[in-house]
Amino acid sequence: MDARSAAVRILLSVLQDGRSLTDALDAVSLPSGPDNALARELAYGVLRWYERLDALARLLLAKPLKAKDREIHLLVLVGLYQLLEMRVPPHAAVSATAEVARRTGRPWAVGLVNAVLRRFQREREQLLARLPQTPEVTYAYPRWLVERIRRAWPAHWQRVLEAGNQRPPMVLRVNRRRIDRDAYQDMLTAAGIAAEPLALAEDALQLAEPLPVERLPGFADGLVSVQDAAAQLAAPLLAPPPGARVLDACAAPGGKTCHLLERYPELAELVVLDVDPARLRRVRDNLQRLGLTATVVAGDAGAPADWWDGRPFERILLDAPCSGTGVIRRHPDIKRLRREQDLEVLGRTQRRLLEAVWSLLAPGGKLIYSTCSILPQENEDVLADFLARHPEARVEPITAQAWGERLAVGRQILTGDRGMDGFYYGCLSKQ
């Protein structure tokens, strides 16, 4: 399968079948070599700029295509993305995209795709000027999400939307049990790979250019992992003392789990919990690669009676399920798959999980609540509601940090702040 055909298959899997982009990439038989990277770029790019590309297509098409011809509509978007955002020679983009239309068995589609893309080439500036000057088209976000972000961050919303459309950096987490950051940076330099240390995260190196993990020196031997700097802040915030029993709830795929074990080798036990046994396989794989040991448990953090042994934890990390609005730059399918009503469902889940794991925290213990969301409904509001019902809970201010927006409860990293993903952290102690 060629790159453009694969991209359309991926897009159909996401937009028609409702699969996540990650699952769609696994489900579609991707081409090898350079075509693999091209297929991914096309799929990511169309999802990232869908509202804008779709608005352009509607200007170009005499009438909307029928639902049964969605494949052709998506092929038009793939063609427009190449002409707008990529360095593919225009004649090659048009001819190769039209050739995919020929292979769909719809003879009429070849002429339509060819005519639409050639018209865009001729009238590019006039067509772009005719696009609706609305935030959802300008920034390529669904209207409801634009409004949510604008209300939450009136001084920053445009910057946040722009950051969500940027390609994210590739950040590494050096396994300090095996090697220190400076020594690993020297290994990268020797391999011809440019990287810079990040001041905010003691174990982080940011690569100048993303590359396959197979090219990273010592990756298979557990010297390093891939993890955004924002996620690397969790372990030092939790800061478990030697001999502590720690719960990492909703832990898969295990990045924060492994970082805790790398930084704090003298824990009595780290219990790694996730409701999805399939996702726990990734946790086990990461632990094995990094040479780390933990107690891995399949179970619902909201139903401790099914898995808890009755011994309290001195530290708990609750990385709650959320909308993922802080990591849209890595997962642009969130724009198309997430619905506003999902926030209410997620909010109930977040509150249920927080109530449940709080009962497992020892007096004097500390709980970190985190999400990769930038919406207060999933973050500060959840903790504020919880505090109103729990007089024994105290806010532990996160004051000594040079990142994020300081809130009444916790700190919010907005997407792109210091190059990081959008993340929220709140810290509570039990009196």
Tab-separated table of C-alpha atoms in Angstrom:
chain	number	residue	atom	x	y	z
A	1	MET	CA	0.000	0.000	0.000
A	2	ASP	CA	1.353	3.439	-0.931
A	3	ALA	CA	1.599	6.304	1.582
A	4	ARG	CA	-1.457	8.263	0.459
A	5	SER	CA	-3.724	5.226	0.383
A	6	ALA	CA	-2.480	4.256	3.857
A	7	ALA	CA	-3.132	7.778	5.138
A	8	VAL	CA	-6.738	7.631	3.921
A	9	ARG	CA	-7.190	4.211	5.564
A	10	ILE	CA	-5.854	5.629	8.853
A	11	LEU	CA	-8.119	8.669	8.636
A	12	LEU	CA	-11.170	6.518	7.950
A	13	SER	CA	-10.299	4.371	10.942
A	14	VAL	CA	-10.210	7.457	13.176
A	15	LEU	CA	-13.026	9.564	11.733
A	16	GLN	CA	-15.438	6.830	10.678
A	17	ASP	CA	-14.712	4.002	13.122
A	18	GLY	CA	-13.825	6.190	16.118
A	19	ARG	CA	-10.430	4.576	16.767
A	20	SER	CA	-7.653	6.579	18.368
A	21	LEU	CA	-4.847	7.530	15.994
A	22	THR	CA	-2.491	5.223	17.912
A	23	ASP	CA	-4.838	2.259	17.428
A	24	ALA	CA	-5.475	3.183	13.804
A	25	LEU	CA	-1.756	3.190	13.049
A	26	ASP	CA	-1.532	-0.307	14.538
A	27	ALA	CA	-4.576	-1.538	12.625
A	28	VAL	CA	-3.582	-0.330	9.144
A	29	SER	CA	-0.912	-2.135	7.146
A	30	LEU	CA	1.598	0.671	6.680
A	31	PRO	CA	4.156	0.791	3.882
A	32	SER	CA	7.836	0.450	4.703
A	33	GLY	CA	10.727	2.842	4.226
A	34	PRO	CA	10.140	6.525	3.404
A	35	ASP	CA	6.486	5.852	2.566
A	36	ASN	CA	5.898	4.869	6.196
A	37	ALA	CA	6.974	8.294	7.432
A	38	LEU	CA	4.959	9.995	4.664
A	39	ALA	CA	1.779	8.090	5.561
A	40	ARG	CA	2.141	9.094	9.202
A	41	GLU	CA	2.848	12.725	8.325
A	42	LEU	CA	-0.242	12.885	6.119
A	43	ALA	CA	-2.509	11.295	8.731
A	44	TYR	CA	-1.204	13.453	11.577
A	45	GLY	CA	-1.285	16.576	9.430
A	46	VAL	CA	-4.863	16.170	8.192
A	47	LEU	CA	-6.096	15.514	11.738
A	48	ARG	CA	-4.116	18.477	13.062
A	49	TRP	CA	-5.567	20.894	10.491
A	50	TYR	CA	-8.884	19.153	9.769
A	51	GLU	CA	-11.236	22.121	10.302
A	52	ARG	CA	-9.135	24.368	8.077
A	53	LEU	CA	-8.673	21.767	5.330
A	54	ASP	CA	-12.345	20.813	5.439
A	55	ALA	CA	-13.390	24.465	5.101
A	56	LEU	CA	-11.127	24.779	2.046
A	57	ALA	CA	-12.567	21.617	0.506
A	58	ARG	CA	-16.093	22.974	0.917
A	59	LEU	CA	-15.089	26.102	-0.981
A	60	LEU	CA	-13.605	24.013	-3.774
A	61	LEU	CA	-16.313	21.390	-4.173
A	62	ALA	CA	-19.419	22.365	-6.138
A	63	LYS	CA	-21.485	20.303	-3.700
A	64	PRO	CA	-20.598	18.146	-0.693
A	65	LEU	CA	-19.682	14.553	-1.421
A	66	LYS	CA	-22.062	11.848	-0.256
A	67	ALA	CA	-21.373	9.970	2.957
A	68	LYS	CA	-20.500	6.822	0.995
A	69	ASP	CA	-17.738	8.803	-0.738
A	70	ARG	CA	-16.025	9.974	2.432
A	71	GLU	CA	-12.861	8.261	1.232
A	72	ILE	CA	-12.697	10.716	-1.681
A	73	HIS	CA	-13.352	13.691	0.600
A	74	LEU	CA	-10.467	12.608	2.812
A	75	LEU	CA	-8.285	12.149	-0.258
A	76	VAL	CA	-8.988	15.771	-1.183
A	77	LEU	CA	-7.890	16.805	2.315
A	78	VAL	CA	-4.708	14.735	1.959
A	79	GLY	CA	-3.984	16.542	-1.300
A	80	LEU	CA	-4.656	19.974	0.180
A	81	TYR	CA	-2.427	19.238	3.155
A	82	GLN	CA	0.461	18.392	0.823
A	83	LEU	CA	0.000	21.614	-1.118
A	84	LEU	CA	-0.391	23.774	1.977
A	85	GLU	CA	2.019	22.352	4.524
A	86	MET	CA	4.539	20.055	2.857
A	87	ARG	CA	7.479	20.376	0.511
A	88	VAL	CA	6.155	17.784	-1.907
A	89	PRO	CA	6.440	19.228	-5.447
A	90	PRO	CA	2.915	20.385	-6.346
A	91	HIS	CA	2.725	18.400	-9.591
A	92	ALA	CA	3.740	15.234	-7.725
A	93	ALA	CA	1.218	15.872	-4.937
A	94	VAL	CA	-1.620	16.331	-7.437
A	95	SER	CA	-0.780	13.409	-9.700
A	96	ALA	CA	-0.052	10.931	-6.894
A	97	THR	CA	-3.248	11.860	-5.030
A	98	ALA	CA	-5.349	11.569	-8.198
A	99	GLU	CA	-3.791	8.153	-8.847
A	100	VAL	CA	-5.076	6.964	-5.466
A	101	ALA	CA	-8.557	8.084	-6.543
A	102	ARG	CA	-8.190	5.934	-9.679
A	103	ARG	CA	-7.530	2.855	-7.510
A	104	THR	CA	-10.739	3.363	-5.505
A	105	GLY	CA	-12.815	2.132	-8.466
A	106	ARG	CA	-14.604	5.460	-8.874
A	107	PRO	CA	-13.658	6.792	-12.343
A	108	TRP	CA	-15.376	10.141	-11.681
A	109	ALA	CA	-13.206	10.712	-8.592
A	110	VAL	CA	-9.987	10.959	-10.587
A	111	GLY	CA	-11.142	14.026	-12.480
A	112	LEU	CA	-12.693	15.575	-9.391
A	113	VAL	CA	-9.562	15.227	-7.238
A	114	ASN	CA	-7.341	16.451	-10.053
A	115	ALA	CA	-9.573	19.463	-10.794
A	116	VAL	CA	-9.999	20.474	-7.149
A	117	LEU	CA	-6.286	20.352	-6.368
A	118	ARG	CA	-5.293	22.165	-9.546
A	119	ARG	CA	-7.851	24.856	-8.841
A	120	PHE	CA	-6.375	25.313	-5.392
A	121	GLN	CA	-2.941	25.752	-6.968
A	122	ARG	CA	-4.284	28.458	-9.292
A	123	GLU	CA	-6.455	30.310	-6.757
A	124	ARG	CA	-4.573	29.611	-3.545
A	125	GLU	CA	-4.441	33.150	-2.127
A	126	GLN	CA	-8.013	34.025	-3.089
A	127	LEU	CA	-9.345	30.811	-1.541
A	128	LEU	CA	-7.370	31.257	1.665
A	129	ALA	CA	-8.723	34.805	1.908
A	130	ARG	CA	-12.283	33.451	1.624
A	131	LEU	CA	-11.931	31.099	4.585
A	132	PRO	CA	-14.185	32.007	7.541
A	133	GLN	CA	-12.238	34.146	9.987
A	134	THR	CA	-13.350	32.131	12.982
A	135	PRO	CA	-11.080	30.658	15.660
A	136	GLU	CA	-12.185	27.116	14.845
A	137	VAL	CA	-11.027	27.487	11.216
A	138	THR	CA	-7.998	29.683	11.921
A	139	TYR	CA	-6.654	27.373	14.639
A	140	ALA	CA	-8.330	24.141	13.443
A	141	TYR	CA	-10.083	23.268	16.700
A	142	PRO	CA	-13.720	22.309	17.294
A	143	ARG	CA	-15.764	25.310	18.403
A	144	TRP	CA	-16.672	23.921	21.826
A	145	LEU	CA	-13.025	23.341	22.690
A	146	VAL	CA	-11.986	26.813	21.525
A	147	GLU	CA	-14.635	28.279	23.841
A	148	ARG	CA	-13.606	26.107	26.793
A	149	ILE	CA	-9.961	27.097	26.432
A	150	ARG	CA	-10.818	30.773	25.861
A	151	ARG	CA	-12.936	30.886	29.038
A	152	ALA	CA	-10.317	29.054	31.077
A	153	TRP	CA	-7.308	31.070	29.864
A	154	PRO	CA	-8.520	34.424	28.488
A	155	ALA	CA	-4.996	35.889	28.440
A	156	HIS	CA	-3.365	32.833	26.871
A	157	TRP	CA	-5.929	30.994	24.742
A	158	GLN	CA	-4.524	31.899	21.326
A	159	ARG	CA	-1.009	30.914	22.344
A	160	VAL	CA	-2.343	27.628	23.723
A	161	LEU	CA	-4.189	26.817	20.493
A	162	GLU	CA	-1.132	27.662	18.408
A	163	ALA	CA	1.091	25.494	20.609
A	164	GLY	CA	-1.299	22.575	20.184
A	165	ASN	CA	-0.672	22.696	16.429
A	166	GLN	CA	3.113	22.577	16.685
A	167	ARG	CA	5.157	19.424	16.283
A	168	PRO	CA	6.241	18.374	19.777
A	169	PRO	CA	9.871	17.932	20.773
A	170	MET	CA	11.322	14.516	21.541
A	171	VAL	CA	12.494	14.494	25.155
A	172	LEU	CA	14.461	11.709	26.792
A	173	ARG	CA	14.588	10.638	30.431
A	174	VAL	CA	18.015	9.322	31.404
A	175	ASN	CA	17.935	6.307	33.733
A	176	ARG	CA	20.039	7.656	36.580
A	177	ARG	CA	20.437	4.153	38.003
A	178	ARG	CA	22.530	3.284	34.951
A	179	ILE	CA	24.157	6.532	33.807
A	180	ASP	CA	24.098	10.249	34.598
A	181	ARG	CA	22.684	12.822	32.209
A	182	ASP	CA	26.018	14.380	31.199
A	183	ALA	CA	27.535	10.998	30.375
A	184	TYR	CA	24.543	10.036	28.266
A	185	GLN	CA	24.662	13.356	26.434
A	186	ASP	CA	28.277	12.543	25.582
A	187	MET	CA	27.094	9.206	24.146
A	188	LEU	CA	24.558	11.046	21.996
A	189	THR	CA	27.209	13.489	20.780
A	190	ALA	CA	29.512	10.605	19.858
A	191	ALA	CA	26.635	9.101	17.856
A	192	GLY	CA	26.085	12.393	16.012
A	193	ILE	CA	22.830	13.172	17.834
A	194	ALA	CA	22.366	16.735	19.124
A	195	ALA	CA	20.600	17.193	22.474
A	196	GLU	CA	20.323	19.785	25.226
A	197	PRO	CA	19.663	19.304	28.963
A	198	LEU	CA	16.486	20.870	30.345
A	199	ALA	CA	16.769	22.927	33.505
A	200	LEU	CA	13.289	22.080	34.795
A	201	ALA	CA	13.714	18.302	34.732
A	202	GLU	CA	16.949	16.918	36.149
A	203	ASP	CA	16.942	13.754	34.033
A	204	ALA	CA	15.731	15.280	30.744
A	205	LEU	CA	17.516	15.763	27.430
A	206	GLN	CA	15.706	17.332	24.491
A	207	LEU	CA	16.752	16.154	21.039
A	208	ALA	CA	17.286	18.707	18.295
A	209	GLU	CA	15.352	16.411	15.933
A	210	PRO	CA	13.077	13.436	16.678
A	211	LEU	CA	14.398	10.048	15.644
A	212	PRO	CA	13.464	6.352	16.008
A	213	VAL	CA	14.272	4.966	19.458
A	214	GLU	CA	16.346	2.244	17.796
A	215	ARG	CA	18.927	4.905	16.992
A	216	LEU	CA	19.321	5.958	20.628
A	217	PRO	CA	22.515	4.558	22.185
A	218	GLY	CA	21.681	2.036	24.894
A	219	PHE	CA	17.894	2.302	24.531
A	220	ALA	CA	17.420	-1.478	24.406
A	221	ASP	CA	19.682	-1.793	27.450
A	222	GLY	CA	17.585	0.587	29.534
A	223	LEU	CA	19.836	3.646	29.602
A	224	VAL	CA	17.093	5.999	28.490
A	225	SER	CA	13.357	6.369	27.863
A	226	VAL	CA	11.167	8.814	25.940
A	227	GLN	CA	9.066	11.064	28.211
A	228	ASP	CA	8.026	14.704	27.971
A	229	ALA	CA	9.561	17.036	30.539
A	230	ALA	CA	6.143	17.858	32.041
A	231	ALA	CA	5.574	14.194	32.878
A	232	GLN	CA	9.047	14.021	34.411
A	233	LEU	CA	7.968	16.500	37.105
A	234	ALA	CA	5.697	13.946	38.817
A	235	ALA	CA	8.363	11.862	40.554
A	236	PRO	CA	10.224	14.720	42.271
A	237	LEU	CA	6.901	16.257	43.324
A	238	LEU	CA	5.881	13.007	44.996
A	239	ALA	CA	9.358	12.651	46.542
A	240	PRO	CA	8.740	9.448	48.525
A	241	PRO	CA	11.102	8.906	51.475
A	242	PRO	CA	13.201	5.742	51.827
A	243	GLY	CA	11.098	2.811	53.005
A	244	ALA	CA	7.823	4.308	51.789
A	245	ARG	CA	5.029	2.247	50.287
A	246	VAL	CA	3.827	3.997	47.125
A	247	LEU	CA	0.790	3.558	44.872
A	248	ASP	CA	0.925	4.614	41.234
A	249	ALA	CA	-2.757	4.554	40.229
A	250	CYS	CA	-3.851	4.562	36.569
A	251	ALA	CA	-0.192	3.904	35.810
A	252	ALA	CA	-0.046	2.546	32.241
A	253	PRO	CA	2.077	2.827	30.148
A	254	GLY	CA	4.393	3.277	33.110
A	255	GLY	CA	6.603	6.269	32.385
A	256	LYS	CA	6.062	7.864	35.789
A	257	THR	CA	6.297	4.433	37.438
A	258	CYS	CA	9.751	3.836	36.029
A	259	HIS	CA	10.915	7.354	36.829
A	260	LEU	CA	9.909	6.888	40.473
A	261	LEU	CA	11.939	3.678	40.681
A	262	GLU	CA	14.915	5.254	38.917
A	263	ARG	CA	14.983	8.239	41.294
A	264	TYR	CA	13.987	6.518	44.541
A	265	PRO	CA	15.547	3.055	44.694
A	266	GLU	CA	14.983	2.635	48.459
A	267	LEU	CA	11.201	2.348	48.388
A	268	ALA	CA	9.675	-0.475	50.414
A	269	GLU	CA	7.244	-1.179	47.550
A	270	LEU	CA	5.761	0.475	44.501
A	271	VAL	CA	2.332	-0.868	43.598
A	272	VAL	CA	1.559	-0.200	39.939
A	273	LEU	CA	-2.166	-0.257	39.228
A	274	ASP	CA	-4.169	-0.024	36.020
A	275	VAL	CA	-7.625	-1.227	35.053
A	276	ASP	CA	-6.509	-2.442	31.610
A	277	PRO	CA	-4.475	-5.685	31.657
A	278	ALA	CA	-3.399	-5.141	28.036
A	279	ARG	CA	-1.907	-1.750	28.888
A	280	LEU	CA	-0.152	-3.282	31.889
A	281	ARG	CA	1.879	-5.397	29.466
A	282	ARG	CA	3.543	-2.181	28.338
A	283	VAL	CA	4.340	-1.372	31.973
A	284	ARG	CA	5.966	-4.778	32.431
A	285	ASP	CA	7.917	-4.369	29.199
A	286	ASN	CA	9.240	-0.986	30.343
A	287	LEU	CA	10.176	-2.311	33.771
A	288	GLN	CA	12.028	-5.224	32.211
A	289	ARG	CA	13.925	-3.052	29.711
A	290	LEU	CA	15.008	-0.661	32.452
A	291	GLY	CA	15.905	-3.383	34.946
A	292	LEU	CA	13.315	-2.247	37.526
A	293	THR	CA	10.972	-4.133	39.866
A	294	ALA	CA	7.466	-3.236	41.034
A	295	THR	CA	4.242	-4.925	42.130
A	296	VAL	CA	2.025	-4.797	39.035
A	297	VAL	CA	-1.718	-5.145	39.714
A	298	ALA	CA	-4.688	-5.162	37.329
A	299	GLY	CA	-7.579	-3.425	39.033
A	300	ASP	CA	-9.874	-0.420	39.227
A	301	ALA	CA	-8.465	2.342	41.408
A	302	GLY	CA	-12.084	3.259	42.165
A	303	ALA	CA	-12.805	-0.189	43.674
A	304	PRO	CA	-9.946	-0.893	46.133
A	305	ALA	CA	-11.819	-3.757	47.816
A	306	ASP	CA	-11.090	-5.859	44.736
A	307	TRP	CA	-7.287	-5.590	44.947
A	308	TRP	CA	-6.015	-3.692	48.034
A	309	ASP	CA	-4.340	-5.709	50.802
A	310	GLY	CA	-5.319	-3.281	53.570
A	311	ARG	CA	-1.861	-1.744	54.083
A	312	PRO	CA	-1.870	2.050	53.623
A	313	PHE	CA	0.427	3.989	51.318
A	314	GLU	CA	2.650	6.881	52.377
A	315	ARG	CA	2.567	8.319	48.869
A	316	ILE	CA	-0.022	8.059	46.079
A	317	LEU	CA	0.221	9.275	42.499
A	318	LEU	CA	-3.170	9.499	40.791
A	319	ASP	CA	-2.626	10.196	37.097
A	320	ALA	CA	-6.334	10.520	36.404
A	321	PRO	CA	-8.017	9.707	33.071
A	322	CYS	CA	-8.736	12.998	31.312
A	323	SER	CA	-9.575	14.713	28.031
A	324	GLY	CA	-5.919	14.858	26.954
A	325	THR	CA	-6.301	18.493	25.915
A	326	GLY	CA	-2.735	19.212	27.042
A	327	VAL	CA	-1.233	16.695	24.614
A	328	ILE	CA	-3.162	17.521	21.434
A	329	ARG	CA	0.099	18.337	19.677
A	330	ARG	CA	1.065	14.657	20.134
A	331	HIS	CA	-2.437	13.269	19.573
A	332	PRO	CA	-4.308	15.524	17.107
A	333	ASP	CA	-7.100	12.931	16.871
A	334	ILE	CA	-8.286	14.257	20.259
A	335	LYS	CA	-9.716	17.265	18.399
A	336	ARG	CA	-11.951	15.013	16.323
A	337	LEU	CA	-12.821	12.274	18.825
A	338	ARG	CA	-13.400	14.187	22.043
A	339	ARG	CA	-16.874	15.606	22.711
A	340	GLU	CA	-17.879	18.322	25.167
A	341	GLN	CA	-20.184	15.923	27.029
A	342	ASP	CA	-17.150	13.699	27.690
A	343	LEU	CA	-15.957	16.233	30.268
A	344	GLU	CA	-18.896	15.515	32.562
A	345	VAL	CA	-18.291	11.763	32.354
A	346	LEU	CA	-14.567	12.209	32.942
A	347	GLY	CA	-15.260	14.528	35.876
A	348	ARG	CA	-17.344	11.863	37.594
A	349	THR	CA	-14.596	9.308	37.032
A	350	GLN	CA	-11.904	11.656	38.347
A	351	ARG	CA	-13.885	12.371	41.525
A	352	ARG	CA	-14.654	8.687	42.064
A	353	LEU	CA	-11.018	7.687	41.747
A	354	LEU	CA	-9.806	10.479	44.010
A	355	GLU	CA	-12.296	9.547	46.733
A	356	ALA	CA	-11.309	5.895	46.532
A	357	VAL	CA	-7.522	6.226	46.617
A	358	TRP	CA	-7.653	8.899	49.347
A	359	SER	CA	-8.940	6.230	51.703
A	360	LEU	CA	-5.731	4.261	51.055
A	361	LEU	CA	-3.418	7.108	52.060
A	362	ALA	CA	-1.770	6.901	55.474
A	363	PRO	CA	-2.167	9.849	57.880
A	364	GLY	CA	0.681	12.245	57.206
A	365	GLY	CA	0.911	10.911	53.663
A	366	LYS	CA	0.920	12.873	50.410
A	367	LEU	CA	-1.119	12.470	47.222
A	368	ILE	CA	-0.303	13.969	43.840
A	369	TYR	CA	-3.246	14.401	41.472
A	370	SER	CA	-2.160	14.899	37.865
A	371	THR	CA	-3.708	15.085	34.399
A	372	CYS	CA	-2.567	15.971	30.893
A	373	SER	CA	-5.517	18.362	30.593
A	374	ILE	CA	-5.525	22.154	30.485
A	375	LEU	CA	-9.195	22.486	31.502
A	376	PRO	CA	-9.945	23.532	35.108
A	377	GLN	CA	-13.046	21.299	35.201
A	378	GLU	CA	-10.689	18.314	35.295
A	379	ASN	CA	-8.047	19.846	37.503
A	380	GLU	CA	-8.384	22.615	40.064
A	381	ASP	CA	-12.187	22.245	40.238
A	382	VAL	CA	-11.899	18.535	41.066
A	383	LEU	CA	-9.541	19.197	43.964
A	384	ALA	CA	-11.549	22.189	45.203
A	385	ASP	CA	-14.694	20.022	45.379
A	386	PHE	CA	-12.747	17.312	47.170
A	387	LEU	CA	-11.281	19.723	49.727
A	388	ALA	CA	-14.754	21.055	50.532
A	389	ARG	CA	-15.817	17.539	51.544
A	390	HIS	CA	-12.632	16.464	53.336
A	391	PRO	CA	-11.530	18.649	56.250
A	392	GLU	CA	-8.608	16.305	56.876
A	393	ALA	CA	-7.161	17.154	53.439
A	394	ARG	CA	-4.706	20.020	53.134
A	395	VAL	CA	-3.316	21.707	50.054
A	396	GLU	CA	0.443	21.458	49.810
A	397	PRO	CA	1.479	24.525	47.780
A	398	ILE	CA	3.793	23.859	44.865
A	399	THR	CA	5.635	27.132	45.343
A	400	ALA	CA	9.304	26.462	44.774
A	401	GLN	CA	8.857	25.594	41.106
A	402	ALA	CA	9.643	27.801	38.121
A	403	TRP	CA	7.039	26.272	35.821
A	404	GLY	CA	3.368	26.635	35.107
A	405	GLU	CA	0.603	28.938	36.287
A	406	ARG	CA	0.202	29.075	40.062
A	407	LEU	CA	-3.413	28.379	41.054
A	408	ALA	CA	-5.271	28.344	44.356
A	409	VAL	CA	-4.902	24.570	44.231
A	410	GLY	CA	-1.912	23.247	42.290
A	411	ARG	CA	-0.090	24.454	39.195
A	412	GLN	CA	-1.068	24.324	35.536
A	413	ILE	CA	1.427	23.942	32.705
A	414	LEU	CA	-0.134	25.238	29.498
A	415	THR	CA	0.777	23.525	26.243
A	416	GLY	CA	4.066	24.888	24.970
A	417	ASP	CA	5.175	26.490	28.265
A	418	ARG	CA	8.951	26.012	28.369
A	419	GLY	CA	8.439	23.589	25.483
A	420	MET	CA	6.382	21.182	27.604
A	421	ASP	CA	3.083	19.378	27.177
A	422	GLY	CA	0.046	20.734	29.002
A	423	PHE	CA	-0.089	19.198	32.491
A	424	TYR	CA	-1.734	19.838	35.838
A	425	TYR	CA	-0.344	18.928	39.247
A	426	GLY	CA	-2.077	19.281	42.597
A	427	CYS	CA	-0.663	18.102	45.912
A	428	LEU	CA	-2.703	17.132	48.996
A	429	SER	CA	-1.608	15.879	52.412
A	430	LYS	CA	-3.711	13.941	54.913
A	431	GLN	CA	-3.773	15.449	58.408
